[in-house]
Structure formats: C-alpha cells, structure tokens
Amino acid sequence: MGALDGLKILDLSQILAGPYCTMVLGDLGAEVIKLEKLNGGDDTRQMGPFVNGESTSFFQINRNKKSITVNLKTDEGKEVFYRLAKEVDVIVENYRPGVAASLKIGYEDVKKINPGIIYCSISGYGQTGPYSHKGGFDLVAQGMSGIMSMTGEKGGRPLKSGVAVYDIGAGITAAYAILAAYVHKLKTGKGQHVDLSLAEIGLPWFAWEAAAYFANGTIPTATGHRHRALAPYQAFRTKDSYFMLGCGNQRNWEKFCIDVIDRPGWIRDPRFIDNKMRIENIEILEKEIENVLIEHDSKYWIERCEKAGVPAGPINNFDEAMNDPHYLARDMIQEVEHPVIGKMKMVGIPTKLSETPGEIRSASPVLGQHTVEVLSSIGYTEEELKKLEETQVIGKANIDGKL
Amino acid sequence: MLPLEGMRVLDMTQIMAGPYCTMVLGDLGADVTKIERIPGGDDTRRMGPFVENESVSFMMINRNKKSLTLNLKTEKGKQIFYELAKKADVIVENYKPGVVKSLGIDYETIEAMNPGIIYCSVSGYGQTGPYSHKGGFDIMAQGMTGLMSMTGEPGGRPVKAGIAMNDISAGVTALYSILAAYVHKMKTGVGQYIDVSLVESGLVWSVWESAAYFGAGEVPTATGSRHRMNAPYQAYKTKDGYVLVGGANQRNWEKFCKGVVERPEWIEDPRFLTTVERVKNVDALEQCIEEIFIHETTAYWVNKLDQAEVPGGPINTYDQTLNDPHILARGMVQEFEHPKAGKMKTLGIPAKMSKTPGQIRMAAPMLGQHAEEILSQDLGYTQEEIQQLRENGVI
C-alpha cells in the first residue's frame, strides 16, 4: 500500500521540475497520468543517451506514470482534458504564465468544472511580479538567486552547482505544497491554486547567508571547498586525493587534534581556540592541517577519523557513488524492465517509510502507451477513439495500446 | 486558514536539515514545539551574527515554533516528553542512529503509547547499511553523492555547492514524506516510521547524471557553468561580466541565433544543428558566442535576450538578489518583530497557495520561551509544579 493511494494526478509538465514532482508523488502511491503533446511528447524524450531509440534521461524521472498523447489545440482534445480534469485531485503544469489560460485549461477554467482541484503551476519566475512573463530555466534561476556568486573559488569564473538544483528544488517544493493542499482538501473539500517559481524556491535555503546579510549587510561570496561559518569543515588535500572533514563543533575539533592528527597542542593554540578564531585563521589552519595530511592517503585519514568519531568521508566520483556498498545496501540503485529499453538501472527512493514504503511499480512509459487505457476508463468507446486518432486529436498508441 | 492547522509536531532536531523541515510545517500551519536541551539548546543559537545576544542564524529557520527546554536524561523530563508525544502527530529527530533508543524516546517506545505517531529520523547515512553508525554532515554528503566531483572547473580542486544543499534536500525530503504519511494517517489512523538520510536525499537530485551513467556508462565530471546535456546553456563572458543563456530547446536556439546574436546562418551550421551536435561542439559554440558577447555589457545582452524571448539573465550577487524588484514584488523578503532583537528581515515563503497561503505567525523563540505555556496549557501542570521542575533542572 502506498501512502498516497487514491490520489489522482494529471501531469501536463515536461523536462525536469514538474516531472520530478509527479515522480515523487507517484513513488508514494499516487496515480499519475502524463498528458503529452502529439509530436514527440515531453522534450526530454529528445535528450540522450538513447537505448533502442528511447531516452534514458526520460526514463530516469518518469517511472510510475501513464502516458497519453492529446492535442490540446483541438476542441475534441480540450474535451478529453476536461473529462480527465473532472476525475483528478491534482493538475501540475509548467507552461509559461498565460499559456494555460489561453489554451482554456488554466486554473479558472478547471475550477468551474472541479472546485476541489489542486492546480499547481511551476514557472521560471511565478505567475505575478515584473518578470512573470519571462521564460526561466534552472541555470537562469541559479544566476538570479545569487547562488552562483557563492559557488566556486574566489575571483574565478562563476560556477553552477553540479546538478540542476533549482529544477529539482521546484519539483519537491511543489510536491510538499500539493500535499499540504491535499490535506486541506481532505478536511474541507476545497481545492486551490499553487504558484511557485524556480527563481524563488531556492531563496529560503539561504539560512546562514540571509542571517549575515539581514543582520549586518554582509554579502556572501564564493568559498570554494570551504564552509562559510565552520572550520575545519571542508575538502582537504592528502597524499593521493582529497577528502571531506567536518568538525562541526568544538568536541569534534578536539577529537580531531588528539586522535586523528596527533596535535593536541592545537587545542590550546590561541589561533585555533574556538570556531570563530579558526574561521579567522582559516588559511593558516588549512596549511597546517594539510602539512600533516600530505603524509598519508585519503583512505588512511578517513579510517582514522572514523575510529575517533570525527565526521569525514571521501569525495566520490559518480561511478564510485553508484557502486558504494552503503547505497547498494540501502536499495538506492534499482533495476527496472522497460518495454523498449529493456533492463536499465535507476536511482532509488530516498525516503524509507515503514508502513507505506515508496515503490517503483512501472518503468517510464513510451509515448502514448496508455492513451487507450486511460481514455477508455473515462468512457470513450473504441469507435470514438479511432475517430480521435484519425483526426489527430490523440496520438497513435503503441506497445500495449490497441489502436 | 492554514492547511496544516491541527497538526502537532514535536521537533527534537537542530542545526539545519530538521529545523528547515519543521519551519515549513510551521509556515503551513502546524503547531511546532521545539524541544531543546539544557543548557544551551540548538547549536545554531551559538552561530553568529548576533543581535541583542540572539543568534540571527537561528532566527532564519526557527520562526513559527515554540521552544521548550527539557532535560531528557532525568526521569521527570522523560515523563514530560512522553506526555507531549502522546498528543503529537509527528516527531522529528536528527540524533546519530542509536541515541534515541538509549534515551528511551525511540519509535518503538513512542508507538507503544501513540500508535498513530509519525516518527521521522533524519541522519547522515540512514538507520541501516554499513555507514549508519557514522556521523554525517552536509559536506560529507556532498562528497559521497558525487556532487562535488561534478561542481567546479574540469580538472580543478573539488568545489562544494554554494549552500548546504544536502541538508536542505534532506529537510525537504523529510517534509514531503511526513505529509504523505499524514495523508495516510488521516485515512487509516495508522502512523509509521520514516528514515531519511542526507546521503540519499542528495543522491536522487542527480537526474541527468544518472541517465548518462546508467544509459551510456559516462562518469559525469565538473562542467563549470555548462549544462551536461544542453547547449547553449551556461554563463558567457561579456564586456563587463557574465550573462546566462538558457537555450534549452530548438525553438529558443533559433530565436537566439536570429534575435540575439543575429547569426541566422548558425541554424544551418552542421556543428550546431541539433542539441546533440551543439553539446558535442560546445567548445566551438562557446567561442563563437563569446566572440560576439565580449563587445557589449551584461545589461545589454540581458535586454536583448528578453526582447527575443530567450531565457537568460544576470549572475546576481546576494544583495542584488534581495533587492531585485521581482523578488520584492513576490514577497520573498519579509519583516517581523523579534521579542528581543526587534524588527528583523527574513526570507519569505516560496509556494503561493491561493486559499491557504503560508504565514510567518511568530519570530523564532528565545530559548525555553514557551516552557510555561506548554506545560500549563497543554499538559495541565500547576505553577508550583513548574517551579519545582525549573529548580530541579528538568526544564
């Protein structure tokens, strides 16, 4: 049993933010119907790498969903949409603001036929405000929010975070907002519109940066491999590579001095006496520590830290991460059978619920795989479906669709 | 009205991942009681900057919560905790695995007295698996997930993401898991245990990277500001700085060629014909674009991108962000009154809900600020009893 069994979602979104949201909800048991455009569907289907002609990028974030292809620019296609919209609890879309309304599939249109609908719009800048009309992607949001000015080495070329943090961030912000709205709906029967943007969702993540800025106007800059407010809490060079050390408090620092690098004298060294002094003298601290660490390789130091109970760990490349025994033991790598791709691996589910664990029930759908199934379930006859296909209102079903 | 009104949360967490989770629950209407240890409370209370001796860092992620200081190592303190746990819907904790068991406040103990409890543990590596006993912070998770190996310039020193990304990802993962479990509880009355870790919450953010790895065996490396699968999608050098261009699909690319750089012939150039070709020839593409961009300022190109309706923008510093007219128009900077520090600003709420918008109802509490209120109003302790508990160092 999934925690969200019975929750029905109509997903109009594409690429990453929206699909990530609906994947998370699907993993937890929601039924997700992905409505795609006729020519090619979700843009991610064009992104490599491809296996047997199917996109493995699409495969990674569209599991546990059904795909139907509908042309929303035709009246009959709109009719299909309205009939589905009446049946579902949640709609997720990521059109540029204004587009859904002009297609007559916006919140106001749907509310009239289903007042309990939870309609979530994900956009670059949100539905209001001076930039609302602009298109925005993850990278543009990384630039706007200031995070790029905090990432990288001082004075270097601006860097983005290694993964699409704001796309994913928008997706999971949408996921929790939808669930809160669903709780409200279960209690009152009322739906609502949820408006969130890539440019905003990352802002509340700046807890420490906001504290410094609002308290005394400090503008945070890039700190490279170091923490802004804690030391030593960063990557250190060893004989063979780098590793992460995290002395987040005084106790860990003292254990590190005594049990890891055998420099108990540093505990009373006025330059390193507390976190504040260690931050102030970070350059010299880093140099002193690396002078010791350079004698052995990373593995040696990580083991010593572990014995001493000091938080430390390796800097994995992705290959190492994907083969790490801990991830494997925690089911974070799963293999799924896809109708075209065949057996393919994917990243698993990060939250472990004891009563209603998340589940990968099906691989990502091929384009339009469930058109016939879904439309039949809301009352379309075989004849009507044939007609809709001939007039290109719905796409040709393949694999297990019958048309 | 707020969507989570009536949900009672006991928050045993500190620093960032857990407090972020319970802050958002509070923003959405949950009644959050933060249980802090004696002495000192949440470690964040000692993180600067300070105004009137109160930590501003603490203020940023502990609004909409009550504070109760409780000594869980005393029998009486444990008793009070059990009384609160019996009335709670949700408990969130981020001790090292094993600690709650030794304190006698673990899931099994609480479930026996409150079967509907949703008990969420947030830890570095999770409650099972070979590393579960280790302590883990955000930075170790950035190292373990591979995120650091993908951030930075190719071949350079590993760089961490600008903020505590995996603390946040764990906090938000805990948040949506708790809400899903709460939905299940509303329908069935059954609670459950939720095990969330930093190293897993962060791992699942590597979507394109896992596609490349599992689909083609490629190990993703640092790409500077470039996208792994799209081009042009990166920062380009201008006369006075950098500008971001997000030409993530063919239509935007064509608009970019015609309307921004005025090189319509690039659309037919075999090197740049499709996304796949442009990614393959990303060095040549960067050179071609920067040869043009270098002649004008960032402001000029941002304007030109806007006119052509191609997603693009500046790379703001943090003060530019928080003074941006759009960010201000969307209510992302809010002012509140702190009982001691006075008027302070903080970051707003990113999900705008039309019927039940999140609200900042109160500032972060001072240590133990609500001890008396909670004990007398919620648990029915008398003034004398509370006085006694105080004297014995229980609260």
PDB file of C-alpha atoms in Angstrom, chain A residues 154-332:
ATOM      1  CA  LYS A 154      37.148  33.373  -5.060  1.00  0.00           C
ATOM      2  CA  GLY A 155      37.605  35.505  -8.168  1.00  0.00           C
ATOM      3  CA  GLY A 156      37.125  32.591 -10.563  1.00  0.00           C
ATOM      4  CA  ARG A 157      34.649  32.071 -13.377  1.00  0.00           C
ATOM      5  CA  PRO A 158      31.115  31.666 -11.958  1.00  0.00           C
ATOM      6  CA  LEU A 159      30.113  28.047 -11.438  1.00  0.00           C
ATOM      7  CA  LYS A 160      26.795  26.332 -11.311  1.00  0.00           C
ATOM      8  CA  SER A 161      26.065  23.587  -8.813  1.00  0.00           C
ATOM      9  CA  GLY A 162      26.865  20.201 -10.290  1.00  0.00           C
ATOM     10  CA  VAL A 163      23.215  19.198 -10.630  1.00  0.00           C
ATOM     11  CA  ALA A 164      20.061  21.106 -11.624  1.00  0.00           C
ATOM     12  CA  VAL A 165      19.337  22.123  -8.038  1.00  0.00           C
ATOM     13  CA  TYR A 166      16.518  24.575  -8.688  1.00  0.00           C
ATOM     14  CA  ASP A 167      14.630  22.362 -11.096  1.00  0.00           C
ATOM     15  CA  ILE A 168      14.670  19.597  -8.501  1.00  0.00           C
ATOM     16  CA  GLY A 169      14.075  22.101  -5.713  1.00  0.00           C
ATOM     17  CA  ALA A 170      10.988  23.435  -7.508  1.00  0.00           C
ATOM     18  CA  GLY A 171       9.800  19.871  -8.022  1.00  0.00           C
ATOM     19  CA  ILE A 172       9.980  18.928  -4.358  1.00  0.00           C
ATOM     20  CA  THR A 173       8.605  22.289  -3.217  1.00  0.00           C
ATOM     21  CA  ALA A 174       5.640  21.588  -5.488  1.00  0.00           C
ATOM     22  CA  ALA A 175       5.382  18.083  -4.007  1.00  0.00           C
ATOM     23  CA  TYR A 176       5.079  19.311  -0.401  1.00  0.00           C
ATOM     24  CA  ALA A 177       2.816  22.237  -1.326  1.00  0.00           C
ATOM     25  CA  ILE A 178       0.468  19.881  -3.181  1.00  0.00           C
ATOM     26  CA  LEU A 179       0.408  17.506  -0.203  1.00  0.00           C
ATOM     27  CA  ALA A 180      -0.397  20.355   2.211  1.00  0.00           C
ATOM     28  CA  ALA A 181      -3.187  21.470  -0.134  1.00  0.00           C
ATOM     29  CA  TYR A 182      -4.412  17.863  -0.309  1.00  0.00           C
ATOM     30  CA  VAL A 183      -4.567  17.674   3.491  1.00  0.00           C
ATOM     31  CA  HIS A 184      -6.667  20.844   3.365  1.00  0.00           C
ATOM     32  CA  LYS A 185      -8.871  19.313   0.676  1.00  0.00           C
ATOM     33  CA  LEU A 186      -9.396  16.119   2.678  1.00  0.00           C
ATOM     34  CA  LYS A 187     -10.593  18.249   5.590  1.00  0.00           C
ATOM     35  CA  THR A 188     -12.684  20.854   3.756  1.00  0.00           C
ATOM     36  CA  GLY A 189     -13.264  19.570   0.218  1.00  0.00           C
ATOM     37  CA  LYS A 190     -11.723  22.751  -1.140  1.00  0.00           C
ATOM     38  CA  GLY A 191      -9.049  22.922  -3.794  1.00  0.00           C
ATOM     39  CA  GLN A 192      -6.755  25.810  -4.668  1.00  0.00           C
ATOM     40  CA  HIS A 193      -4.086  27.200  -6.965  1.00  0.00           C
ATOM     41  CA  VAL A 194      -0.423  26.716  -6.034  1.00  0.00           C
ATOM     42  CA  ASP A 195       2.008  29.113  -7.725  1.00  0.00           C
ATOM     43  CA  LEU A 196       5.725  28.555  -7.388  1.00  0.00           C
ATOM     44  CA  SER A 197       8.808  29.516  -9.319  1.00  0.00           C
ATOM     45  CA  LEU A 198      12.376  28.395  -9.898  1.00  0.00           C
ATOM     46  CA  ALA A 199      13.610  31.884  -9.015  1.00  0.00           C
ATOM     47  CA  GLU A 200      12.087  31.731  -5.515  1.00  0.00           C
ATOM     48  CA  ILE A 201      12.198  28.182  -4.242  1.00  0.00           C
ATOM     49  CA  GLY A 202      15.956  28.338  -3.605  1.00  0.00           C
ATOM     50  CA  LEU A 203      15.849  31.586  -1.622  1.00  0.00           C
ATOM     51  CA  PRO A 204      14.712  30.158   1.740  1.00  0.00           C
ATOM     52  CA  TRP A 205      17.604  27.695   1.528  1.00  0.00           C
ATOM     53  CA  PHE A 206      19.975  30.596   2.262  1.00  0.00           C
ATOM     54  CA  ALA A 207      19.562  30.407   6.029  1.00  0.00           C
ATOM     55  CA  TRP A 208      23.118  31.354   7.035  1.00  0.00           C
ATOM     56  CA  GLU A 209      23.608  33.745   4.138  1.00  0.00           C
ATOM     57  CA  ALA A 210      20.353  35.562   4.913  1.00  0.00           C
ATOM     58  CA  ALA A 211      21.341  35.801   8.581  1.00  0.00           C
ATOM     59  CA  ALA A 212      24.610  37.547   7.719  1.00  0.00           C
ATOM     60  CA  TYR A 213      23.009  39.796   5.128  1.00  0.00           C
ATOM     61  CA  PHE A 214      19.979  40.912   7.130  1.00  0.00           C
ATOM     62  CA  ALA A 215      21.966  41.332  10.365  1.00  0.00           C
ATOM     63  CA  ASN A 216      24.900  43.343   9.080  1.00  0.00           C
ATOM     64  CA  GLY A 217      24.761  43.599   5.312  1.00  0.00           C
ATOM     65  CA  THR A 218      27.485  41.010   4.634  1.00  0.00           C
ATOM     66  CA  ILE A 219      27.359  39.855   1.015  1.00  0.00           C
ATOM     67  CA  PRO A 220      28.371  36.187   0.883  1.00  0.00           C
ATOM     68  CA  THR A 221      30.983  35.354  -1.736  1.00  0.00           C
ATOM     69  CA  ALA A 222      32.268  32.085  -3.112  1.00  0.00           C
ATOM     70  CA  THR A 223      34.054  29.926  -0.558  1.00  0.00           C
ATOM     71  CA  GLY A 224      35.230  27.176  -2.914  1.00  0.00           C
ATOM     72  CA  HIS A 225      35.586  23.984  -0.937  1.00  0.00           C
ATOM     73  CA  ARG A 226      35.153  25.631   2.494  1.00  0.00           C
ATOM     74  CA  HIS A 227      32.168  26.222   4.771  1.00  0.00           C
ATOM     75  CA  ARG A 228      31.152  29.805   5.361  1.00  0.00           C
ATOM     76  CA  ALA A 229      30.795  29.636   9.131  1.00  0.00           C
ATOM     77  CA  LEU A 230      32.511  26.476  10.372  1.00  0.00           C
ATOM     78  CA  ALA A 231      36.166  25.366  10.399  1.00  0.00           C
ATOM     79  CA  PRO A 232      37.708  22.954   9.737  1.00  0.00           C
ATOM     80  CA  TYR A 233      34.743  21.877   7.605  1.00  0.00           C
ATOM     81  CA  GLN A 234      35.889  21.406   4.029  1.00  0.00           C
ATOM     82  CA  ALA A 235      37.855  19.368   1.489  1.00  0.00           C
ATOM     83  CA  PHE A 236      41.495  18.682   2.406  1.00  0.00           C
ATOM     84  CA  ARG A 237      44.325  17.520   0.173  1.00  0.00           C
ATOM     85  CA  THR A 238      46.033  14.266   1.126  1.00  0.00           C
ATOM     86  CA  LYS A 239      48.860  12.254  -0.388  1.00  0.00           C
ATOM     87  CA  ASP A 240      46.680  10.850  -3.181  1.00  0.00           C
ATOM     88  CA  SER A 241      43.492  12.953  -3.448  1.00  0.00           C
ATOM     89  CA  TYR A 242      41.040  14.949  -1.375  1.00  0.00           C
ATOM     90  CA  PHE A 243      38.629  14.021   1.404  1.00  0.00           C
ATOM     91  CA  MET A 244      35.926  15.805   3.357  1.00  0.00           C
ATOM     92  CA  LEU A 245      36.379  16.655   7.005  1.00  0.00           C
ATOM     93  CA  GLY A 246      33.544  18.122   9.037  1.00  0.00           C
ATOM     94  CA  CYS A 247      34.426  19.374  12.502  1.00  0.00           C
ATOM     95  CA  GLY A 248      31.054  20.997  13.041  1.00  0.00           C
ATOM     96  CA  ASN A 249      31.651  21.653  16.732  1.00  0.00           C
ATOM     97  CA  GLN A 250      34.369  22.064  19.353  1.00  0.00           C
ATOM     98  CA  ARG A 251      34.168  18.439  20.520  1.00  0.00           C
ATOM     99  CA  ASN A 252      34.911  17.140  17.031  1.00  0.00           C
ATOM    100  CA  TRP A 253      37.777  19.592  16.635  1.00  0.00           C
ATOM    101  CA  GLU A 254      39.358  18.375  19.854  1.00  0.00           C
ATOM    102  CA  LYS A 255      38.947  14.719  18.887  1.00  0.00           C
ATOM    103  CA  PHE A 256      40.491  15.540  15.510  1.00  0.00           C
ATOM    104  CA  CYS A 257      43.555  17.172  17.131  1.00  0.00           C
ATOM    105  CA  ILE A 258      44.110  14.395  19.656  1.00  0.00           C
ATOM    106  CA  ASP A 259      43.084  11.183  17.905  1.00  0.00           C
ATOM    107  CA  VAL A 260      43.416  11.878  14.196  1.00  0.00           C
ATOM    108  CA  ILE A 261      46.444  14.046  13.525  1.00  0.00           C
ATOM    109  CA  ASP A 262      48.105  13.814  16.932  1.00  0.00           C
ATOM    110  CA  ARG A 263      48.458  17.569  17.510  1.00  0.00           C
ATOM    111  CA  PRO A 264      46.867  18.008  20.969  1.00  0.00           C
ATOM    112  CA  GLY A 265      48.741  21.287  21.379  1.00  0.00           C
ATOM    113  CA  TRP A 266      46.489  22.915  18.766  1.00  0.00           C
ATOM    114  CA  ILE A 267      43.540  22.757  21.139  1.00  0.00           C
ATOM    115  CA  ARG A 268      45.112  25.484  23.257  1.00  0.00           C
ATOM    116  CA  ASP A 269      46.657  27.365  20.319  1.00  0.00           C
ATOM    117  CA  PRO A 270      45.106  30.860  20.508  1.00  0.00           C
ATOM    118  CA  ARG A 271      44.757  30.935  16.692  1.00  0.00           C
ATOM    119  CA  PHE A 272      42.514  27.865  16.764  1.00  0.00           C
ATOM    120  CA  ILE A 273      40.949  28.186  20.210  1.00  0.00           C
ATOM    121  CA  ASP A 274      37.330  28.313  19.022  1.00  0.00           C
ATOM    122  CA  ASN A 275      35.348  28.190  15.791  1.00  0.00           C
ATOM    123  CA  LYS A 276      35.446  31.974  15.427  1.00  0.00           C
ATOM    124  CA  MET A 277      39.259  32.066  15.614  1.00  0.00           C
ATOM    125  CA  ARG A 278      39.572  29.078  13.284  1.00  0.00           C
ATOM    126  CA  ILE A 279      37.445  30.873  10.668  1.00  0.00           C
ATOM    127  CA  GLU A 280      39.550  33.995  11.092  1.00  0.00           C
ATOM    128  CA  ASN A 281      42.765  31.987  10.609  1.00  0.00           C
ATOM    129  CA  ILE A 282      41.404  29.575   8.017  1.00  0.00           C
ATOM    130  CA  GLU A 283      44.326  29.998   5.587  1.00  0.00           C
ATOM    131  CA  ILE A 284      46.935  29.099   8.176  1.00  0.00           C
ATOM    132  CA  LEU A 285      44.718  26.370   9.651  1.00  0.00           C
ATOM    133  CA  GLU A 286      44.290  24.770   6.240  1.00  0.00           C
ATOM    134  CA  LYS A 287      48.032  24.914   5.596  1.00  0.00           C
ATOM    135  CA  GLU A 288      48.942  23.423   8.989  1.00  0.00           C
ATOM    136  CA  ILE A 289      46.433  20.593   8.619  1.00  0.00           C
ATOM    137  CA  GLU A 290      47.470  19.767   5.054  1.00  0.00           C
ATOM    138  CA  ASN A 291      51.119  19.657   6.133  1.00  0.00           C
ATOM    139  CA  VAL A 292      50.153  16.679   8.263  1.00  0.00           C
ATOM    140  CA  LEU A 293      47.588  15.095   5.932  1.00  0.00           C
ATOM    141  CA  ILE A 294      50.002  15.004   2.979  1.00  0.00           C
ATOM    142  CA  GLU A 295      51.861  12.129   4.649  1.00  0.00           C
ATOM    143  CA  HIS A 296      49.114   9.561   4.013  1.00  0.00           C
ATOM    144  CA  ASP A 297      46.382   8.878   1.512  1.00  0.00           C
ATOM    145  CA  SER A 298      42.675   9.700   1.924  1.00  0.00           C
ATOM    146  CA  LYS A 299      41.665   6.191   2.887  1.00  0.00           C
ATOM    147  CA  TYR A 300      44.055   6.237   5.841  1.00  0.00           C
ATOM    148  CA  TRP A 301      42.708   9.546   7.152  1.00  0.00           C
ATOM    149  CA  ILE A 302      39.054   8.618   6.697  1.00  0.00           C
ATOM    150  CA  GLU A 303      39.623   5.441   8.708  1.00  0.00           C
ATOM    151  CA  ARG A 304      41.354   7.371  11.467  1.00  0.00           C
ATOM    152  CA  CYS A 305      38.542   9.910  11.605  1.00  0.00           C
ATOM    153  CA  GLU A 306      36.029   7.106  11.764  1.00  0.00           C
ATOM    154  CA  LYS A 307      37.813   5.466  14.689  1.00  0.00           C
ATOM    155  CA  ALA A 308      37.938   8.786  16.506  1.00  0.00           C
ATOM    156  CA  GLY A 309      34.276   9.536  15.760  1.00  0.00           C
ATOM    157  CA  VAL A 310      35.100  12.605  13.687  1.00  0.00           C
ATOM    158  CA  PRO A 311      32.808  13.091  10.676  1.00  0.00           C
ATOM    159  CA  ALA A 312      34.757  12.547   7.470  1.00  0.00           C
ATOM    160  CA  GLY A 313      34.235  10.966   4.099  1.00  0.00           C
ATOM    161  CA  PRO A 314      35.501  10.549   0.548  1.00  0.00           C
ATOM    162  CA  ILE A 315      34.843  12.755  -2.462  1.00  0.00           C
ATOM    163  CA  ASN A 316      33.324  10.178  -4.755  1.00  0.00           C
ATOM    164  CA  ASN A 317      33.015  10.485  -8.461  1.00  0.00           C
ATOM    165  CA  PHE A 318      29.624   9.342  -9.695  1.00  0.00           C
ATOM    166  CA  ASP A 319      30.901   5.891 -10.583  1.00  0.00           C
ATOM    167  CA  GLU A 320      32.192   5.389  -7.053  1.00  0.00           C
ATOM    168  CA  ALA A 321      28.913   6.712  -5.639  1.00  0.00           C
ATOM    169  CA  MET A 322      26.839   4.312  -7.728  1.00  0.00           C
ATOM    170  CA  ASN A 323      28.888   1.346  -6.549  1.00  0.00           C
ATOM    171  CA  ASP A 324      29.174   2.341  -2.921  1.00  0.00           C
ATOM    172  CA  PRO A 325      28.240  -0.572  -0.613  1.00  0.00           C
ATOM    173  CA  HIS A 326      26.146   1.703   1.584  1.00  0.00           C
ATOM    174  CA  TYR A 327      23.991   2.902  -1.297  1.00  0.00           C
ATOM    175  CA  LEU A 328      23.625  -0.663  -2.522  1.00  0.00           C
ATOM    176  CA  ALA A 329      22.622  -1.856   0.957  1.00  0.00           C
ATOM    177  CA  ARG A 330      20.004   0.891   1.153  1.00  0.00           C
ATOM    178  CA  ASP A 331      18.425  -0.013  -2.244  1.00  0.00           C
ATOM    179  CA  MET A 332      19.444   3.272  -3.805  1.00  0.00           C
TER     180      MET A 332
END
